[in-house]
Tab-separated table of C-alpha atoms and ligand atoms in Angstrom:
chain	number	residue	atom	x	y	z
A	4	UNK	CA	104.968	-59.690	-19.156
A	5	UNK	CA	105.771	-57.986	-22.609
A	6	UNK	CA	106.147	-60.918	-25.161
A	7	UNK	CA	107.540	-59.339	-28.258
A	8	UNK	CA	107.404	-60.998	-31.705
A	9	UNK	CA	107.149	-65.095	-32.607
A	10	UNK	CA	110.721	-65.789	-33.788
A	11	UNK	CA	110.775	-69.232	-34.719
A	12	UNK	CA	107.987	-72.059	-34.474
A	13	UNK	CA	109.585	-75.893	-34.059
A	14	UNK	CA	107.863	-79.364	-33.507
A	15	UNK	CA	106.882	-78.830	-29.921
A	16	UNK	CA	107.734	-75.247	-28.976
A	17	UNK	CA	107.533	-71.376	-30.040
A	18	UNK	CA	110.275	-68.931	-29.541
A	19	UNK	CA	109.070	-65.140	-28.913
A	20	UNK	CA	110.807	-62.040	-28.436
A	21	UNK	CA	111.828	-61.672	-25.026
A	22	UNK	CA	111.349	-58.182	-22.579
A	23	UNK	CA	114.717	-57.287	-22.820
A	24	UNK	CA	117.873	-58.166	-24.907
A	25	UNK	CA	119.427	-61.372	-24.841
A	26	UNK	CA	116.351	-62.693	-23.799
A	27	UNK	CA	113.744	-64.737	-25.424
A	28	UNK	CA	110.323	-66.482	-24.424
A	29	UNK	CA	110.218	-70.431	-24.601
A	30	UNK	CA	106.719	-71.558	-25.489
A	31	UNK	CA	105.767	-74.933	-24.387
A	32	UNK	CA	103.255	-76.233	-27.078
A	33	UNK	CA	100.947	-79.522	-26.771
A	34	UNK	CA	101.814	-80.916	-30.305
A	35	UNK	CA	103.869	-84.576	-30.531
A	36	UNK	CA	105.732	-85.376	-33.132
A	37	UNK	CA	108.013	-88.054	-34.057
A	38	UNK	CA	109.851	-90.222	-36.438
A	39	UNK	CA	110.932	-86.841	-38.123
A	40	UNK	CA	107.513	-85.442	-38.633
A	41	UNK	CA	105.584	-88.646	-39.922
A	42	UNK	CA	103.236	-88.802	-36.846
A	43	UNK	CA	101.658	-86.017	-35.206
A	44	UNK	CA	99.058	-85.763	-32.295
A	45	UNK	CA	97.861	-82.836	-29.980
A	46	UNK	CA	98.534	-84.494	-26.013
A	47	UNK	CA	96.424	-81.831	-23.930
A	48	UNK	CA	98.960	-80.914	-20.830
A	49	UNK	CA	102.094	-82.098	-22.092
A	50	UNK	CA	103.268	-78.667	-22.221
A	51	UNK	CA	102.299	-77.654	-19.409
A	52	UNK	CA	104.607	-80.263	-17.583
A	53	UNK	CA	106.943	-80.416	-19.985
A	54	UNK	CA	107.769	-76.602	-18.935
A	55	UNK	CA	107.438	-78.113	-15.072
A	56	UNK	CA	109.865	-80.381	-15.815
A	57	UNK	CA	112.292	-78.650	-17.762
A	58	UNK	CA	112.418	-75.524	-15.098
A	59	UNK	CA	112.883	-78.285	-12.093
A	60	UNK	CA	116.062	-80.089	-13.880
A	61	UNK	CA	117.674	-76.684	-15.381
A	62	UNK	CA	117.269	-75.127	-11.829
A	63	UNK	CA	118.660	-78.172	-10.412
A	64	UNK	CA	122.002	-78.056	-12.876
A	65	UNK	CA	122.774	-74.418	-12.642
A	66	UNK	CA	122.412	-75.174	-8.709
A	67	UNK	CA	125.128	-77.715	-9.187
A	68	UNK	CA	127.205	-75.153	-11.734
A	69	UNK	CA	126.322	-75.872	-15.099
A	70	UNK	CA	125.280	-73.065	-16.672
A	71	UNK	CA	121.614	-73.257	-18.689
A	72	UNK	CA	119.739	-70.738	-21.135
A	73	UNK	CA	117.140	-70.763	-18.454
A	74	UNK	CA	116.358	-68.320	-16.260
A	75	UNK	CA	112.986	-68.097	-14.624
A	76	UNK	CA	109.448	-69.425	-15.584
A	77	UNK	CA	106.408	-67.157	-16.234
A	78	UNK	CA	103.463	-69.011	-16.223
A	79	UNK	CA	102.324	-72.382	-17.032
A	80	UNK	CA	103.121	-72.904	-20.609
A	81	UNK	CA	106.590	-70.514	-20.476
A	82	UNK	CA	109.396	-69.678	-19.577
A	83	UNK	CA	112.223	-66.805	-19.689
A	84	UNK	CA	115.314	-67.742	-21.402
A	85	UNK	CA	118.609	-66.637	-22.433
A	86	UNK	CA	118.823	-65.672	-26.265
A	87	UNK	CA	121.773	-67.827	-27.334
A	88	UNK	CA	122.914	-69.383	-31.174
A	89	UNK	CA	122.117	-72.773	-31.156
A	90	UNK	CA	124.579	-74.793	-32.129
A	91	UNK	CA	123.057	-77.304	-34.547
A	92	UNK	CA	123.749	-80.384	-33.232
A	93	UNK	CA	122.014	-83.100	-30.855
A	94	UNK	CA	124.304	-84.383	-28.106
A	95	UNK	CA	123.259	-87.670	-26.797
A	96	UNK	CA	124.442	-89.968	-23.881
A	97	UNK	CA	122.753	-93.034	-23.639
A	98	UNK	CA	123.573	-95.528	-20.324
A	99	UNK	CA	121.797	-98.459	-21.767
A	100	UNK	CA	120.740	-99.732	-25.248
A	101	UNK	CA	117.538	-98.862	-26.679
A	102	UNK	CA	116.012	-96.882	-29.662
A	103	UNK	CA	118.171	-96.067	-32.524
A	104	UNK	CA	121.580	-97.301	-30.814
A	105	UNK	CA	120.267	-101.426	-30.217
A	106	UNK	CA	119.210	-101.187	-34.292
A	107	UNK	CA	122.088	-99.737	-35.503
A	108	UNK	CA	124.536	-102.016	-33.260
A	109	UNK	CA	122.213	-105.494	-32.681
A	110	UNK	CA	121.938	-104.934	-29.152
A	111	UNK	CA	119.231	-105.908	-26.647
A	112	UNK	CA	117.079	-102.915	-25.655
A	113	UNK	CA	117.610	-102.574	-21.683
A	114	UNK	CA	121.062	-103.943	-21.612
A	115	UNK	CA	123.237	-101.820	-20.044
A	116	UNK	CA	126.163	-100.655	-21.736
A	117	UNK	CA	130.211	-100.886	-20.989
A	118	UNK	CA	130.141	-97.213	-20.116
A	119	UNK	CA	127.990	-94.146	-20.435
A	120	UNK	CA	128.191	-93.240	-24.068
A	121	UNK	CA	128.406	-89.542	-25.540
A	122	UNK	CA	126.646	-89.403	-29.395
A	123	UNK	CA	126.904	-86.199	-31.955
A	124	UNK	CA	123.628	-86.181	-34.850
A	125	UNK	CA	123.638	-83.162	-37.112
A	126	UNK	CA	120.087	-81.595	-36.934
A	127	UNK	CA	118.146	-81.338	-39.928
A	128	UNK	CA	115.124	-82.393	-40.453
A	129	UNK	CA	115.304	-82.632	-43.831
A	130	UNK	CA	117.930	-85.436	-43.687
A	131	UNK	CA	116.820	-86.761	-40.933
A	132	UNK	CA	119.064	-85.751	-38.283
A	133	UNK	CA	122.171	-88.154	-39.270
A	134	UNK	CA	124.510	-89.279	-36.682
A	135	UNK	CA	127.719	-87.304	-37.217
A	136	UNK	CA	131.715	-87.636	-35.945
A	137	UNK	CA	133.504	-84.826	-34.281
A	138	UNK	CA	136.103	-84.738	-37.400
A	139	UNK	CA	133.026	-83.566	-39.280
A	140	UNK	CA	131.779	-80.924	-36.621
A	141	UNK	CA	135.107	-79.242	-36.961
A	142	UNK	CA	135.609	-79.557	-41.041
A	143	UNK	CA	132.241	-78.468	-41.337
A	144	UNK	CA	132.549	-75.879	-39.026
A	145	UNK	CA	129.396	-76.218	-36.802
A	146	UNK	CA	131.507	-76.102	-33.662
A	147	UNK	CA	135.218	-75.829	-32.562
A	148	UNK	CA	137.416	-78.632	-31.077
A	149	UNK	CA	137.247	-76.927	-27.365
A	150	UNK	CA	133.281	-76.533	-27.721
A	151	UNK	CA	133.146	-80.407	-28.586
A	152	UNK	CA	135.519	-81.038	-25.542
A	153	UNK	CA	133.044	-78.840	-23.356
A	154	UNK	CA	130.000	-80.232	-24.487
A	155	UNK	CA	130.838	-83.463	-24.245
A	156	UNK	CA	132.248	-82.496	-20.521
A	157	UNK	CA	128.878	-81.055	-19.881
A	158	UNK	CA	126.555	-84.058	-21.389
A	159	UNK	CA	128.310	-86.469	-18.858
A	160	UNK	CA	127.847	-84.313	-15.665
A	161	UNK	CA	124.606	-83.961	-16.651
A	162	UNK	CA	124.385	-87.499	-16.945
A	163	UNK	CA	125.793	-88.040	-13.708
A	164	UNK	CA	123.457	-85.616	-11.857
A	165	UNK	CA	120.315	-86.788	-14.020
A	166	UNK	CA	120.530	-90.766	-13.261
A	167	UNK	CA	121.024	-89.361	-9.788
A	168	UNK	CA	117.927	-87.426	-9.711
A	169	UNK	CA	115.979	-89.630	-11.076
A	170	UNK	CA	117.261	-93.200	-9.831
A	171	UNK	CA	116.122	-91.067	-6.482
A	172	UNK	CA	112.508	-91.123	-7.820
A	173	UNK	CA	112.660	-94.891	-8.896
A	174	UNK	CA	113.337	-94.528	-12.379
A	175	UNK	CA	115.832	-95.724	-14.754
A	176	UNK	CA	117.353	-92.985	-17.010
A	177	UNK	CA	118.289	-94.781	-20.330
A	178	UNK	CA	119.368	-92.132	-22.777
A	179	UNK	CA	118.369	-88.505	-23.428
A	180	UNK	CA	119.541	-85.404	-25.887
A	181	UNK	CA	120.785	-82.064	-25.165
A	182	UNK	CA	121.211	-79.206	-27.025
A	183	UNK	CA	123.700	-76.409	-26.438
A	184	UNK	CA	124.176	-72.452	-27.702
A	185	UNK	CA	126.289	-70.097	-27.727
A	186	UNK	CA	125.720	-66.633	-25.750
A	187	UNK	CA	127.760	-63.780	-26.441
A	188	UNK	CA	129.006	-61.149	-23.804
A	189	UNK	CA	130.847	-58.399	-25.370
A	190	UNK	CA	133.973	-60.059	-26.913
A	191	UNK	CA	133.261	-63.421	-24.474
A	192	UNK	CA	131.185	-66.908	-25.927
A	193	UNK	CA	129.984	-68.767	-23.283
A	194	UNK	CA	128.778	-72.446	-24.275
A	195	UNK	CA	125.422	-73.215	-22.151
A	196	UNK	CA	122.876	-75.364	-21.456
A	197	UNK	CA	119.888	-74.745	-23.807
A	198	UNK	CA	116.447	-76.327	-25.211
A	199	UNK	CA	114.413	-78.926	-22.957
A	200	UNK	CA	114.971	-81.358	-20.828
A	201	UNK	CA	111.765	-83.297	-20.603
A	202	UNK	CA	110.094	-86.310	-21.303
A	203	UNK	CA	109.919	-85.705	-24.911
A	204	UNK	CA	113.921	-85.843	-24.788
A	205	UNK	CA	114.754	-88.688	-22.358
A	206	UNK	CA	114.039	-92.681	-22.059
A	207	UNK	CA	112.795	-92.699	-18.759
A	208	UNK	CA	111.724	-96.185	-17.468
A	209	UNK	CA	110.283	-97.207	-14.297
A	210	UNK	CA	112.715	-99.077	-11.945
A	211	UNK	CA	110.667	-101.746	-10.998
A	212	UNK	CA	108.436	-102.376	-14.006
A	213	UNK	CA	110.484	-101.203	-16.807
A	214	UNK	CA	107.705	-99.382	-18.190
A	215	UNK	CA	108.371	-96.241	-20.481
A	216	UNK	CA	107.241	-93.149	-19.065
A	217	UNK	CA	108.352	-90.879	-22.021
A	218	UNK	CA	107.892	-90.041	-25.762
A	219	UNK	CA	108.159	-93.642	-26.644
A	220	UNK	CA	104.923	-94.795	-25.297
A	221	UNK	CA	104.000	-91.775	-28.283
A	222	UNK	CA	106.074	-93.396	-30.611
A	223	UNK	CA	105.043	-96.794	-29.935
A	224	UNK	CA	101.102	-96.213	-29.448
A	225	UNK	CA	101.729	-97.441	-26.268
A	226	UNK	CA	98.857	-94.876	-24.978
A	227	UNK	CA	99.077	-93.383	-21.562
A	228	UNK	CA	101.614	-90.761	-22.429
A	229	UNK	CA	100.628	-87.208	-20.781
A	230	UNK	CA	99.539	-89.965	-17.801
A	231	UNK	CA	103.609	-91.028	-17.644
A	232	UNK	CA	104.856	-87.677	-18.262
A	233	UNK	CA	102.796	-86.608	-15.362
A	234	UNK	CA	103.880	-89.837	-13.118
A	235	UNK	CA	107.527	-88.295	-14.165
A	236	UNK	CA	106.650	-84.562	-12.678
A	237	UNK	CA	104.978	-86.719	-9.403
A	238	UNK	CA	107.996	-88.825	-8.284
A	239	UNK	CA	110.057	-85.371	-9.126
A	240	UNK	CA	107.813	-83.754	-6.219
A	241	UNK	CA	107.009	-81.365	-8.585
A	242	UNK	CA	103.243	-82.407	-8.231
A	243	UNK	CA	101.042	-82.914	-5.428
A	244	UNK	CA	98.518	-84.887	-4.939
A	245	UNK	CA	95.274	-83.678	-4.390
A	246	UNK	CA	93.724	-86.998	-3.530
A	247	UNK	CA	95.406	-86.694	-0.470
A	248	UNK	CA	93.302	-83.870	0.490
A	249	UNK	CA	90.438	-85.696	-0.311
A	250	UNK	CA	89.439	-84.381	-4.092
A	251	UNK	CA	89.163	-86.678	-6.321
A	252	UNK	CA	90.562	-85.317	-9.148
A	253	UNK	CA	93.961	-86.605	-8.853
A	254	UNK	CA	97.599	-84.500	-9.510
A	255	UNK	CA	97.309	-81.134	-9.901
A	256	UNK	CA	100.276	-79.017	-10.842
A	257	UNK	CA	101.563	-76.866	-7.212
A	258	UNK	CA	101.106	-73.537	-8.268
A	259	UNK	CA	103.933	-71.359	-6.690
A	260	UNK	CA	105.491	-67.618	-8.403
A	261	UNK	CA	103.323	-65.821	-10.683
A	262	UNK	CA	101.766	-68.206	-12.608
A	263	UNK	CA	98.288	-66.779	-12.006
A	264	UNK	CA	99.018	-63.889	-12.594
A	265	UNK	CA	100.419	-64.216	-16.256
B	304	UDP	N1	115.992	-87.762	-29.063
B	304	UDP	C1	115.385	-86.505	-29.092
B	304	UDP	N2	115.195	-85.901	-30.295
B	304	UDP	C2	115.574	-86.453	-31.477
B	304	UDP	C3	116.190	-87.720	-31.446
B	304	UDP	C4	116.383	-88.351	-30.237
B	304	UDP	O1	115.034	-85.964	-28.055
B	304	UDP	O2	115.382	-85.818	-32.532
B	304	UDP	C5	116.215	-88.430	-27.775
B	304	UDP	C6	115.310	-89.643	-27.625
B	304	UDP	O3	114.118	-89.288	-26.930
B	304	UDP	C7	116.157	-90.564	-26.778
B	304	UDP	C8	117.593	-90.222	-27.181
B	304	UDP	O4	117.535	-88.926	-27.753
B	304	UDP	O5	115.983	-90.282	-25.406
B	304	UDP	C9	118.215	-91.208	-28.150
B	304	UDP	O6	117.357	-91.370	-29.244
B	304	UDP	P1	117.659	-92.414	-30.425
B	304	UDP	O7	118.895	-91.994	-31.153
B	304	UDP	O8	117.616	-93.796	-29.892
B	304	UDP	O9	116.530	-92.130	-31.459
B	304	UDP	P2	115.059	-92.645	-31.520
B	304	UDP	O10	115.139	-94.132	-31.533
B	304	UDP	O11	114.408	-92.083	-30.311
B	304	UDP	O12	114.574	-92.024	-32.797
């Protein structure tokens, strides 16, 4: 497939040109980053099933009619997307206290909370991504009253349909951040669906152990990590096992459209 011009490099991913307009190419990189650039590792494969991943659950929530940037995967490290403006905030919903949220508030990590819980930050890096109230998204104009009513409309039904998913495959979701953009159809804007939805952007821990099985055992130096993103992409069914067919090598990502041909 024609991949036009790099338009934009972030922490984990590359932006290219995309075949045709209103399309762009997401590039799944194996770089880790965290606490807002400090630390820094290459994880070989965490791309590769972060991209796994994050085509599974956006397939899965324009299936259930919310509508994503994503439109079809290419081969193992990308994916075809819609070109949309990014509106610059991070939308999270957390279900139980952890990270940033049990600091800020003195709450045990793992507790759950009153009710599902919908959170705006502002991003930029260079002030470290500070949490923000909708009276400033309107003042400041980074988004309109009705697109803060629809994103926040969108972060719980994805909530709903993500602890679904995943409470399915025996894991607790705790919190995780979305990112929406705007893409523009003559004189129509259409909020959707955009970025990741990964490991790298959820607290994922096992049901029955409590373990983390997602950035944090990165951020913690917990070790392990492309091992529990993989685990992750397992339970989802979106790996089988080859042990089971008697190689030893264990999970193995199911190849299916044209990956090998890319
Ligand atoms: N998160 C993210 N990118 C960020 C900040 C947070 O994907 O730049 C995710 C994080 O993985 C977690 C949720 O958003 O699932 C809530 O994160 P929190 O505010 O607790 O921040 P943290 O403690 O992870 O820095």
């Amino acid at each position: 497939m024609a991949r036009g011009k790099q338009i934009y490099e972030g922490k984990a991913k590359i932006l290219y040109e995309g075949p045709e307009p209103g399309t762009l190419i997401q590039h799944f990189k194996d770089d880790a980053t965290a606490f807002n650039n400090q630390k820094h590792a290459v994880l070989e494969g965490k791309g590769v099933l972060n991209n796994r991943i994050s085509e599974f659950i956006m397939s899965g929530l324009e299936r259930v009619g919310i509508p994503t940037h994503f439109i079809r995967r290419i081969n193992m490290r990308e994916q075809l997307i819609r070109h949309v403006e990014i509106i610059p905030l991070e939308v999270v919903v957390r279900n139980v206290a952890a990270g940033s949220l049990a600091k800020r508030l003195g709450l045990n990590e793992g507790d759950a909370l009153p009710r599902s819980v919908v959170e705006f930050y502002y991003k930029d890096d260079k002030l470290g991504d500070p949490m923000v109230s909708e009276d400033h998204i309107t003042a400041f104009n980074w988004g309109s009253a009705q697109e803060i009513d629809d994103m926040m409309a969108y972060a719980l039904r994805v909530n709903d349909y993500l602890s679904g998913l995943f409470a399915g495959a025996g894991i607790r979701l705790i919190d995780f951040k979305l990112e929406f953009g705007r893409q523009y159809e003559g004189d129509l804007v259409r909020l959707i669906l955009a970025d990741e939805i990964s490991p790298d952007s959820c607290r994922l821990w096992d049901a029955d152990t409590g373990d983390s099985m997602d950035k944090d055992r990165f951020r913690k130096d917990m070790g392990g990590v492309v091992e529990g993103y993989r685990e992750v992409a397992r339970r989802l069914g979106i790996l089988r096992n080859e042990n089971e067919r008697g190689d030893a090598k264990g999970p193995v990502l199911v190849s299916s459209n044209d990956e090998n041909k890319a």
